[in-house]
Amino acid sequence: MDSRPIGVFDSGMGGLTVLHECLVTLPHEDFVYLGDGARLPYGPRPLPEVRRFAREIASYLAASDVKLILVACNTATSAALPELQGELEVPVVGVITPEAHAAVQATRNRRIGLLATQATVTAGRYERLVRTLDAGAELIPVACPRLVPLIESDDPFGEQTVAAVRDYAAPLKAACVDTVILGCTHYPLIRPILQRVFGRDVTLVFSAEETAHEVAETLARKGIENDEEREGAYRFLTTGDPELFRAMGRRFLQLPIDAAEHVELSALEAAAA
């Protein structure tokens, strides 16, 4: 048994939707979550910059003696996962591979849509994975720069969000996709709006559950699970405002967040030096 925690990170709070599934799937494990609130959003940033941020955070978590790192951010996974897996001794899991696999399994006409940040679309990682799994499948990506700010606003289910979803859905509906990957950890929060706009005939894929199962399988394969008889704990770190993280984070986690600790950016930079 290995009692060390699992490290999870994201540019902000969207990754809490993935953490929620991990807490349900692995209730006996401890988790430490780091949200990079001081530098969000990652989506509009150049890929090399996102890669540097991810390397700093992952190095910081590895130095904090976590036993596995989950990159609970589609943009950071797109930009940095192979590099992190090659550089760090601790196992590193991302969120994209489970989603690509689920989409290929779900599609009937082999036309798959992707809603994601600009950086995730630019990286092209989803397209490569989908083509690897099914060379005959077509991926139609759409960058959605307006969605994350709207989802984090005081009115995430308002008319502005509905209008933005309609705009981003239009090219995918025109392309007759039957499956859409929600390629950002924020998007499940507005899943009812997305499903209404696309209709029931379109399958929405967000694989937080599959990602949690991949974490569980990796722990088992490495022999580093915790004692299944115990109840795990979780704690939160942020480079941004701890009170804002605590208040808004509950919306994403759907569980109590009693407190969040502040981490200076200089500490992350030092860890990767």
Coordinates of N, CA and C in Angstrom, one line a residue, residues 12-238:
G12 N -7.3 26.2 -13.8 CA -8.1 26.9 -12.8 C -9.0 25.9 -12.1
M13 N -10.3 25.9 -12.4 CA -11.3 25.1 -11.6 C -12.0 24.0 -12.5
G14 N -11.8 24.1 -13.8 CA -12.5 23.1 -14.6 C -12.1 21.6 -14.3
G15 N -10.9 21.5 -13.9 CA -10.4 20.1 -13.6 C -11.0 19.5 -12.4
L16 N -11.8 20.4 -11.6 CA -12.5 19.8 -10.4 C -13.6 18.9 -10.9
T17 N -14.1 19.0 -12.1 CA -15.1 18.1 -12.6 C -14.5 16.7 -12.8
V18 N -13.2 16.6 -13.1 CA -12.5 15.4 -13.2 C -12.2 14.8 -11.8
L19 N -11.7 15.7 -10.9 CA -11.4 15.3 -9.6 C -12.7 14.7 -8.9
H20 N -13.8 15.3 -9.2 CA -15.1 14.7 -8.6 C -15.2 13.2 -8.9
E21 N -15.0 12.9 -10.2 CA -15.1 11.5 -10.6 C -14.0 10.6 -9.9
C22 N -12.8 11.2 -9.8 CA -11.8 10.5 -9.1 C -12.1 10.2 -7.6
L23 N -12.7 11.2 -7.0 CA -13.1 11.0 -5.6 C -14.2 9.9 -5.4
V24 N -15.1 9.8 -6.4 CA -16.1 8.8 -6.4 C -15.5 7.4 -6.7
T25 N -14.6 7.4 -7.7 CA -14.1 6.1 -8.1 C -13.0 5.6 -7.1
L26 N -12.3 6.5 -6.5 CA -11.2 6.1 -5.6 C -11.4 6.8 -4.2
P27 N -12.4 6.5 -3.5 CA -12.7 7.2 -2.3 C -11.7 6.9 -1.2
H28 N -10.9 6.0 -1.3 CA -9.8 5.6 -0.3 C -8.5 6.3 -0.6
E29 N -8.4 7.1 -1.7 CA -7.1 7.7 -2.0 C -7.2 9.2 -1.6
D30 N -6.0 9.7 -1.3 CA -5.8 11.1 -1.0 C -5.5 11.9 -2.3
F31 N -5.9 13.1 -2.4 CA -5.7 14.0 -3.5 C -5.2 15.4 -3.1
V32 N -4.3 15.9 -3.9 CA -4.0 17.3 -3.8 C -4.2 18.0 -5.1
Y33 N -5.0 19.0 -5.2 CA -5.4 19.7 -6.5 C -4.8 21.0 -6.5
L34 N -4.1 21.4 -7.6 CA -3.5 22.7 -7.8 C -4.1 23.4 -9.0
G35 N -4.8 24.5 -8.8 CA -5.4 25.3 -9.9 C -4.5 26.6 -10.1
D36 N -4.1 26.8 -11.3 CA -3.2 27.9 -11.6 C -4.0 29.1 -11.9
G37 N -4.7 29.6 -10.9 CA -5.6 30.8 -11.1 C -4.9 32.0 -11.5
A38 N -3.6 32.2 -11.2 CA -2.9 33.4 -11.5 C -2.6 33.5 -13.0
R39 N -2.7 32.4 -13.7 CA -2.3 32.4 -15.1 C -3.4 31.9 -16.1
L40 N -4.6 31.7 -15.6 CA -5.6 31.3 -16.4 C -6.2 32.4 -17.3
P41 N -6.8 32.2 -18.4 CA -7.0 30.9 -19.0 C -5.8 30.4 -19.8
Y42 N -5.6 29.1 -20.0 CA -4.5 28.6 -20.8 C -4.9 28.6 -22.3
G43 N -6.2 28.5 -22.6 CA -6.7 28.3 -24.0 C -6.1 29.2 -25.0
P44 N -6.1 30.5 -24.7 CA -5.6 31.5 -25.8 C -4.1 31.6 -25.9
R45 N -3.3 30.9 -24.9 CA -1.9 31.1 -24.9 C -1.2 30.2 -25.9
P46 N 0.1 30.6 -26.3 CA 0.8 29.7 -27.2 C 1.2 28.4 -26.5
L47 N 1.3 27.4 -27.3 CA 1.5 26.0 -26.8 C 2.9 26.0 -26.0
P48 N 4.0 26.6 -26.4 CA 5.2 26.5 -25.6 C 5.0 27.1 -24.2
E49 N 4.2 28.2 -24.1 CA 4.0 28.8 -22.8 C 3.2 27.8 -21.9
V50 N 2.1 27.2 -22.5 CA 1.3 26.3 -21.7 C 2.2 25.1 -21.3
R51 N 3.1 24.7 -22.2 CA 4.0 23.5 -21.9 C 4.9 23.9 -20.7
R52 N 5.4 25.1 -20.7 CA 6.2 25.6 -19.5 C 5.5 25.6 -18.2
F53 N 4.2 26.1 -18.3 CA 3.4 26.2 -17.1 C 3.2 24.7 -16.5
A54 N 2.8 23.8 -17.5 CA 2.5 22.4 -17.0 C 3.7 21.8 -16.4
R55 N 4.9 22.0 -17.0 CA 6.1 21.5 -16.5 C 6.4 22.0 -15.1
E56 N 6.2 23.3 -14.9 CA 6.4 23.9 -13.6 C 5.5 23.2 -12.5
I57 N 4.2 23.1 -12.8 CA 3.3 22.6 -11.9 C 3.5 21.1 -11.6
A58 N 3.8 20.3 -12.7 CA 4.0 18.9 -12.5 C 5.3 18.7 -11.7
S59 N 6.3 19.5 -11.9 CA 7.6 19.4 -11.2 C 7.3 19.7 -9.7
Y60 N 6.5 20.7 -9.4 CA 6.2 21.1 -8.1 C 5.4 20.0 -7.3
L61 N 4.5 19.4 -8.0 CA 3.7 18.3 -7.4 C 4.6 17.1 -7.2
A62 N 5.5 16.8 -8.2 CA 6.4 15.6 -8.0 C 7.3 15.8 -6.8
A63 N 7.8 17.1 -6.6 CA 8.7 17.4 -5.5 C 7.9 17.3 -4.2
S64 N 6.6 17.4 -4.2 CA 5.8 17.3 -3.0 C 5.4 15.9 -2.7
D65 N 6.1 14.9 -3.4 CA 6.0 13.5 -3.1 C 4.6 12.9 -3.4
V66 N 4.0 13.3 -4.6 CA 2.8 12.6 -5.0 C 3.2 11.3 -5.7
K67 N 2.3 10.4 -5.8 CA 2.6 9.1 -6.4 C 2.1 9.0 -7.8
L68 N 1.3 9.9 -8.3 CA 0.8 9.9 -9.7 C 0.3 11.4 -9.9
I69 N 0.5 11.8 -11.1 CA 0.0 13.2 -11.5 C -1.1 13.0 -12.6
L70 N -2.2 13.6 -12.4 CA -3.3 13.7 -13.3 C -3.4 15.1 -13.9
V71 N -3.1 15.2 -15.2 CA -3.2 16.5 -15.9 C -4.7 16.7 -16.2
A72 N -5.5 17.3 -15.4 CA -6.9 17.4 -15.5 C -7.3 18.7 -16.3
C73 N -6.6 18.9 -17.4 CA -6.7 20.1 -18.3 C -6.5 19.6 -19.7
N74 N -7.4 19.8 -20.6 CA -7.3 19.4 -21.9 C -6.2 20.2 -22.6
T75 N -6.1 21.5 -22.4 CA -5.1 22.3 -23.0 C -3.7 21.9 -22.6
A76 N -3.5 21.7 -21.3 CA -2.2 21.3 -20.8 C -1.8 19.9 -21.2
T77 N -2.8 19.0 -21.3 CA -2.6 17.6 -21.8 C -2.1 17.7 -23.3
S78 N -2.8 18.5 -24.1 CA -2.5 18.6 -25.5 C -1.1 19.2 -25.7
A79 N -0.7 20.1 -24.8 CA 0.6 20.8 -25.0 C 1.8 20.0 -24.4
A80 N 1.6 19.3 -23.4 CA 2.7 18.8 -22.6 C 2.8 17.4 -22.1
L81 N 1.7 16.6 -22.4 CA 1.7 15.2 -21.8 C 2.9 14.4 -22.1
P82 N 3.3 14.2 -23.4 CA 4.4 13.4 -23.7 C 5.7 13.8 -23.0
E83 N 5.9 15.2 -23.0 CA 7.1 15.7 -22.3 C 7.1 15.4 -20.8
L84 N 6.0 15.5 -20.2 CA 5.9 15.3 -18.8 C 6.2 13.8 -18.5
Q85 N 5.6 12.9 -19.3 CA 5.8 11.5 -19.1 C 7.2 11.1 -19.3
G86 N 7.9 11.8 -20.2 CA 9.3 11.5 -20.5 C 10.3 12.0 -19.4
E87 N 9.9 13.2 -18.8 CA 10.8 13.8 -17.9 C 10.7 13.4 -16.4
L88 N 9.5 13.1 -16.0 CA 9.2 12.8 -14.6 C 9.2 11.3 -14.3
E89 N 9.7 11.0 -13.1 CA 9.7 9.6 -12.7 C 8.3 9.1 -12.2
V90 N 7.5 10.0 -11.8 CA 6.2 9.7 -11.3 C 5.3 9.4 -12.5
P91 N 4.3 8.5 -12.5 CA 3.4 8.3 -13.6 C 2.6 9.5 -13.9
V92 N 2.3 9.8 -15.1 CA 1.5 11.0 -15.5 C 0.4 10.5 -16.4
V93 N -0.9 10.9 -16.1 CA -2.1 10.6 -16.9 C -2.7 11.8 -17.3
G94 N -3.2 11.9 -18.6 CA -4.0 13.0 -19.1 C -5.4 12.7 -19.4
V95 N -6.2 13.7 -19.9 CA -7.6 13.5 -20.1 C -8.0 13.3 -21.5
I96 N -7.1 13.3 -22.5 CA -7.5 13.3 -23.9 C -7.7 11.9 -24.4
T97 N -6.8 11.0 -24.2 CA -6.9 9.7 -24.7 C -8.2 9.0 -24.4
P98 N -8.6 9.0 -23.1 CA -9.9 8.4 -22.8 C -11.1 9.0 -23.6
E99 N -11.0 10.3 -23.9 CA -12.1 10.9 -24.6 C -12.1 10.5 -26.1
A100 N -10.9 10.5 -26.7 CA -10.8 10.1 -28.1 C -11.3 8.7 -28.2
H101 N -10.9 7.8 -27.3 CA -11.3 6.4 -27.4 C -12.9 6.3 -27.3
A102 N -13.4 7.0 -26.3 CA -14.9 7.0 -26.1 C -15.6 7.5 -27.3
A103 N -15.1 8.5 -28.0 CA -15.8 9.1 -29.1 C -15.8 8.1 -30.3
V104 N -14.6 7.5 -30.5 CA -14.5 6.5 -31.6 C -15.5 5.3 -31.4
Q105 N -15.6 5.0 -30.1 CA -16.6 3.9 -29.8 C -18.0 4.3 -30.0
A106 N -18.3 5.6 -29.7 CA -19.7 6.1 -29.7 C -20.2 6.4 -31.1
T107 N -19.4 6.9 -32.0 CA -19.8 7.4 -33.3 C -20.4 6.3 -34.2
R108 N -21.4 6.6 -34.9 CA -22.1 5.7 -35.9 C -21.7 6.0 -37.3
N109 N -21.6 7.3 -37.6 CA -21.2 7.7 -39.0 C -19.8 8.2 -39.1
R110 N -19.0 8.0 -38.1 CA -17.5 8.3 -38.1 C -17.2 9.8 -38.3
R111 N -18.2 10.7 -38.0 CA -18.0 12.1 -38.1 C -18.1 12.6 -36.6
I112 N -17.0 13.1 -36.1 CA -16.8 13.5 -34.7 C -16.5 14.9 -34.6
G113 N -17.3 15.7 -33.8 CA -17.0 17.1 -33.5 C -16.2 17.2 -32.3
L114 N -15.4 18.3 -32.2 CA -14.6 18.6 -31.0 C -14.9 20.1 -30.7
L115 N -15.3 20.4 -29.4 CA -15.4 21.7 -28.9 C -14.3 21.8 -27.9
A116 N -13.4 22.8 -28.0 CA -12.2 22.9 -27.2 C -11.7 24.3 -27.2
T117 N -10.6 24.5 -26.4 CA -9.9 25.8 -26.5 C -9.1 26.0 -27.7
Q118 N -8.7 27.2 -28.0 CA -7.9 27.4 -29.2 C -6.6 26.6 -29.2
A119 N -5.9 26.6 -28.0 CA -4.7 25.9 -27.9 C -4.8 24.4 -28.1
T120 N -5.9 23.8 -27.6 CA -6.2 22.4 -27.8 C -6.4 22.1 -29.2
V121 N -7.2 22.9 -29.9 CA -7.4 22.7 -31.4 C -6.1 22.8 -32.1
T122 N -5.3 23.8 -31.8 CA -4.0 24.1 -32.5 C -3.1 22.9 -32.3
A123 N -3.1 22.3 -31.2 CA -2.2 21.2 -30.9 C -2.4 20.0 -31.8
G124 N -3.7 19.7 -32.1 CA -4.1 18.6 -33.0 C -4.0 17.3 -32.4
R125 N -3.9 17.2 -31.1 CA -3.7 15.9 -30.5 C -4.9 15.0 -30.6
Y126 N -6.1 15.6 -30.5 CA -7.3 14.8 -30.6 C -7.4 14.1 -32.0
E127 N -7.1 14.9 -33.0 CA -7.2 14.4 -34.4 C -6.2 13.2 -34.6
R128 N -5.0 13.3 -34.1 CA -4.0 12.3 -34.2 C -4.5 11.0 -33.5
L129 N -5.1 11.2 -32.3 CA -5.5 10.0 -31.6 C -6.7 9.3 -32.2
V130 N -7.7 10.2 -32.7 CA -8.8 9.6 -33.4 C -8.4 8.8 -34.6
R131 N -7.5 9.4 -35.4 CA -7.0 8.7 -36.6 C -6.3 7.5 -36.3
T132 N -5.6 7.4 -35.2 CA -4.9 6.2 -34.8 C -5.8 5.1 -34.4
L133 N -6.9 5.5 -33.8 CA -7.9 4.5 -33.4 C -8.8 4.1 -34.5
D134 N -9.1 5.0 -35.5 CA -9.9 4.7 -36.6 C -9.5 5.6 -37.8
A135 N -8.7 5.1 -38.7 CA -8.2 5.9 -39.8 C -9.3 6.5 -40.7
G136 N -10.5 5.9 -40.7 CA -11.5 6.4 -41.5 C -12.4 7.4 -40.8
A137 N -12.2 7.7 -39.6 CA -13.0 8.7 -38.8 C -12.5 10.1 -39.2
E138 N -13.5 11.1 -39.2 CA -13.1 12.5 -39.4 C -13.4 13.3 -38.2
L139 N -12.5 14.1 -37.8 CA -12.7 15.0 -36.6 C -12.8 16.4 -37.1
I140 N -13.9 17.1 -36.7 CA -14.1 18.5 -37.0 C -14.0 19.3 -35.8
P141 N -12.9 20.1 -35.6 CA -12.6 20.8 -34.4 C -13.2 22.3 -34.5
V142 N -13.7 22.8 -33.4 CA -14.2 24.1 -33.3 C -13.6 24.7 -32.0
A143 N -12.9 25.8 -32.1 CA -12.4 26.6 -30.9 C -13.5 27.4 -30.4
C144 N -13.5 27.4 -29.0 CA -14.7 28.1 -28.3 C -14.2 29.1 -27.3
P145 N -13.5 30.2 -27.7 CA -12.9 31.1 -26.7 C -13.9 31.7 -25.8
R146 N -15.2 31.8 -26.1 CA -16.1 32.5 -25.2 C -16.7 31.7 -24.1
L147 N -16.5 30.4 -24.2 CA -17.3 29.5 -23.3 C -16.7 29.5 -21.9
V148 N -15.4 29.4 -21.7 CA -14.9 29.3 -20.3 C -15.2 30.6 -19.5
P149 N -15.0 31.8 -20.0 CA -15.4 33.0 -19.3 C -16.9 33.0 -18.9
L150 N -17.7 32.6 -19.8 CA -19.2 32.5 -19.6 C -19.5 31.5 -18.5
I151 N -18.9 30.3 -18.5 CA -19.1 29.3 -17.5 C -18.7 29.7 -16.1
E152 N -17.6 30.5 -16.1 CA -17.1 31.0 -14.8 C -17.8 32.3 -14.3
S153 N -18.7 32.8 -15.1 CA -19.4 34.0 -14.8 C -20.5 33.8 -13.7
D154 N -21.2 34.8 -13.3 CA -22.2 34.7 -12.4 C -23.5 34.1 -13.0
D155 N -23.6 34.1 -14.3 CA -24.8 33.6 -15.0 C -24.4 32.5 -16.1
P156 N -23.9 31.4 -15.6 CA -23.4 30.4 -16.6 C -24.5 29.8 -17.5
F157 N -25.7 29.9 -17.1 CA -26.8 29.3 -17.9 C -27.7 30.4 -18.6
G158 N -27.1 31.6 -18.7 CA -27.8 32.7 -19.3 C -27.9 32.7 -20.8
E159 N -28.6 33.7 -21.4 CA -28.7 33.7 -22.8 C -27.4 33.9 -23.6
Q160 N -26.4 34.6 -23.0 CA -25.2 34.7 -23.7 C -24.5 33.3 -23.9
T161 N -24.6 32.5 -22.9 CA -24.0 31.1 -23.0 C -24.8 30.3 -24.1
V162 N -26.1 30.4 -24.1 CA -26.9 29.7 -25.1 C -26.5 30.2 -26.5
A163 N -26.4 31.5 -26.7 CA -26.0 32.1 -28.0 C -24.7 31.6 -28.4
A164 N -23.7 31.6 -27.5 CA -22.4 31.1 -27.8 C -22.4 29.6 -28.2
V165 N -23.1 28.8 -27.5 CA -23.2 27.4 -27.8 C -23.8 27.2 -29.2
R166 N -24.8 28.0 -29.5 CA -25.4 27.9 -30.9 C -24.4 28.2 -32.0
D167 N -23.6 29.3 -31.7 CA -22.6 29.7 -32.7 C -21.6 28.6 -32.9
Y168 N -21.1 28.0 -31.8 CA -20.1 27.0 -32.0 C -20.6 25.7 -32.5
A169 N -21.9 25.4 -32.2 CA -22.5 24.1 -32.7 C -22.8 24.2 -34.1
A170 N -23.0 25.3 -34.7 CA -23.5 25.4 -36.1 C -22.6 24.7 -37.1
P171 N -21.3 24.9 -37.1 CA -20.5 24.2 -38.1 C -20.5 22.7 -37.9
L172 N -20.6 22.2 -36.7 CA -20.7 20.8 -36.4 C -22.0 20.2 -36.8
K173 N -23.1 20.9 -36.6 CA -24.4 20.4 -37.1 C -24.4 20.4 -38.6
A174 N -23.8 21.4 -39.3 CA -23.7 21.4 -40.7 C -22.9 20.3 -41.3
A175 N -21.9 19.8 -40.5 CA -21.0 18.7 -40.9 C -21.7 17.3 -40.6
C176 N -22.9 17.4 -40.0 CA -23.6 16.1 -39.6 C -22.9 15.2 -38.7
V177 N -22.2 15.8 -37.7 CA -21.5 14.9 -36.7 C -22.6 14.2 -35.9
D178 N -22.3 13.0 -35.4 CA -23.2 12.4 -34.5 C -22.6 12.2 -33.1
T179 N -21.4 12.7 -32.9 CA -20.7 12.6 -31.6 C -19.9 13.9 -31.5
V180 N -19.9 14.4 -30.3 CA -19.2 15.7 -30.0 C -18.4 15.5 -28.7
I181 N -17.1 15.7 -28.8 CA -16.2 15.6 -27.6 C -16.2 17.0 -27.0
L182 N -16.5 17.0 -25.7 CA -16.4 18.2 -24.9 C -15.0 18.3 -24.4
G183 N -14.2 19.0 -25.2 CA -12.7 19.0 -25.0 C -12.2 20.0 -24.1
C184 N -12.9 20.3 -23.0 CA -12.5 21.2 -22.0 C -13.2 20.8 -20.7
T185 N -12.5 20.8 -19.6 CA -13.1 20.3 -18.4 C -14.2 21.2 -17.8
H186 N -14.3 22.5 -18.4 CA -15.4 23.4 -18.0 C -16.7 22.9 -18.6
Y187 N -16.7 22.4 -19.8 CA -17.9 22.3 -20.6 C -19.0 21.4 -19.9
P188 N -18.7 20.3 -19.2 CA -19.7 19.5 -18.6 C -20.7 20.3 -17.7
L189 N -20.2 21.5 -17.2 CA -21.1 22.3 -16.3 C -22.3 22.8 -17.1
I190 N -22.2 23.0 -18.4 CA -23.3 23.4 -19.2 C -23.8 22.3 -20.2
R191 N -23.6 21.1 -19.8 CA -24.1 20.0 -20.6 C -25.5 20.0 -21.0
P192 N -26.4 20.5 -20.1 CA -27.8 20.5 -20.5 C -28.1 21.5 -21.7
I193 N -27.4 22.6 -21.7 CA -27.5 23.6 -22.8 C -26.9 22.9 -24.1
L194 N -25.8 22.3 -24.0 CA -25.2 21.6 -25.1 C -26.1 20.6 -25.7
Q195 N -26.6 19.7 -24.8 CA -27.5 18.6 -25.3 C -28.7 19.2 -26.0
R196 N -29.3 20.2 -25.4 CA -30.5 20.8 -26.0 C -30.2 21.4 -27.4
V197 N -29.1 22.0 -27.6 CA -28.7 22.6 -28.9 C -28.4 21.5 -29.9
F198 N -27.7 20.5 -29.5 CA -27.4 19.4 -30.5 C -28.5 18.4 -30.7
G199 N -29.3 18.2 -29.6 CA -30.4 17.3 -29.7 C -29.9 15.9 -29.2
R200 N -30.9 15.0 -29.0 CA -30.6 13.7 -28.4 C -29.9 12.8 -29.3
D201 N -29.9 13.0 -30.6 CA -29.3 12.1 -31.6 C -27.8 12.3 -31.6
V202 N -27.3 13.3 -31.0 CA -25.8 13.6 -30.9 C -25.3 13.2 -29.5
T203 N -24.3 12.3 -29.5 CA -23.7 11.9 -28.3 C -22.6 12.8 -27.8
L204 N -22.7 13.3 -26.6 CA -21.7 14.2 -26.0 C -20.8 13.3 -25.2
V205 N -19.5 13.5 -25.5 CA -18.5 12.7 -24.8 C -17.6 13.6 -23.9
F206 N -17.7 13.2 -22.6 CA -16.8 13.8 -21.6 C -16.4 12.7 -20.7
S207 N -15.1 12.3 -20.7 CA -14.7 11.1 -20.1 C -14.1 11.2 -18.8
A208 N -14.6 12.0 -17.9 CA -14.0 12.1 -16.6 C -14.1 10.8 -15.9
E209 N -15.1 10.0 -16.1 CA -15.3 8.7 -15.5 C -14.2 7.7 -16.0
E210 N -14.0 7.8 -17.4 CA -13.0 6.9 -18.0 C -11.6 7.3 -17.5
T211 N -11.4 8.6 -17.3 CA -10.1 9.1 -16.9 C -9.8 8.6 -15.4
A212 N -10.9 8.6 -14.6 CA -10.7 8.1 -13.2 C -10.4 6.7 -13.2
H213 N -11.0 5.9 -14.1 CA -10.7 4.5 -14.2 C -9.3 4.3 -14.7
E214 N -8.8 5.1 -15.6 CA -7.4 5.0 -16.0 C -6.4 5.3 -14.9
V215 N -6.8 6.2 -14.0 CA -5.9 6.5 -12.8 C -5.9 5.3 -12.0
A216 N -7.1 4.7 -11.7 CA -7.2 3.5 -10.9 C -6.4 2.3 -11.5
E217 N -6.5 2.1 -12.8 CA -5.8 1.0 -13.4 C -4.3 1.3 -13.3
T218 N -3.8 2.5 -13.5 CA -2.4 2.8 -13.4 C -1.9 2.5 -12.0
L219 N -2.7 2.9 -11.0 CA -2.3 2.7 -9.6 C -2.1 1.2 -9.3
A220 N -3.1 0.4 -9.8 CA -3.1 -1.1 -9.6 C -1.9 -1.7 -10.4
R221 N -1.7 -1.2 -11.6 CA -0.6 -1.8 -12.4 C 0.8 -1.5 -11.7
K222 N 0.9 -0.3 -11.1 CA 2.2 0.0 -10.5 C 2.3 -0.5 -9.0
G223 N 1.2 -1.0 -8.5 CA 1.2 -1.5 -7.1 C 1.3 -0.4 -6.1
I224 N 0.6 0.7 -6.4 CA 0.8 1.9 -5.5 C -0.6 2.4 -5.0
E225 N -1.6 1.4 -4.9 CA -2.9 1.8 -4.4 C -2.8 2.1 -2.9
N226 N -3.8 2.8 -2.3 CA -3.9 3.0 -0.9 C -4.8 1.9 -0.3
D227 N -4.9 1.9 1.0 CA -5.7 0.9 1.7 C -7.2 1.2 1.4
E228 N -7.9 0.2 0.9 CA -9.3 0.4 0.5 C -10.2 0.5 1.6
E229 N -9.8 0.3 2.8 CA -10.6 0.3 4.0 C -10.7 1.8 4.6
R230 N -9.9 2.6 4.1 CA -9.8 4.0 4.7 C -10.6 5.0 3.8
E231 N -10.9 6.1 4.4 CA -11.6 7.2 3.6 C -10.5 8.3 3.3
G232 N -10.4 8.6 2.0 CA -9.4 9.5 1.6 C -9.7 10.9 1.9
A233 N -8.7 11.8 1.8 CA -8.8 13.2 2.1 C -8.4 14.0 0.8
Y234 N -8.8 15.2 0.7 CA -8.4 16.1 -0.4 C -8.1 17.5 0.0
R235 N -7.1 18.1 -0.6 CA -6.8 19.5 -0.3 C -6.5 20.2 -1.5
F236 N -6.5 21.6 -1.4 CA -6.5 22.4 -2.6 C -5.5 23.5 -2.5
L237 N -4.8 23.7 -3.6 CA -3.8 24.8 -3.8 C -4.1 25.6 -5.0
T238 N -3.8 26.9 -4.9 CA -4.1 27.8 -6.0 C -3.0 28.9 -6.1

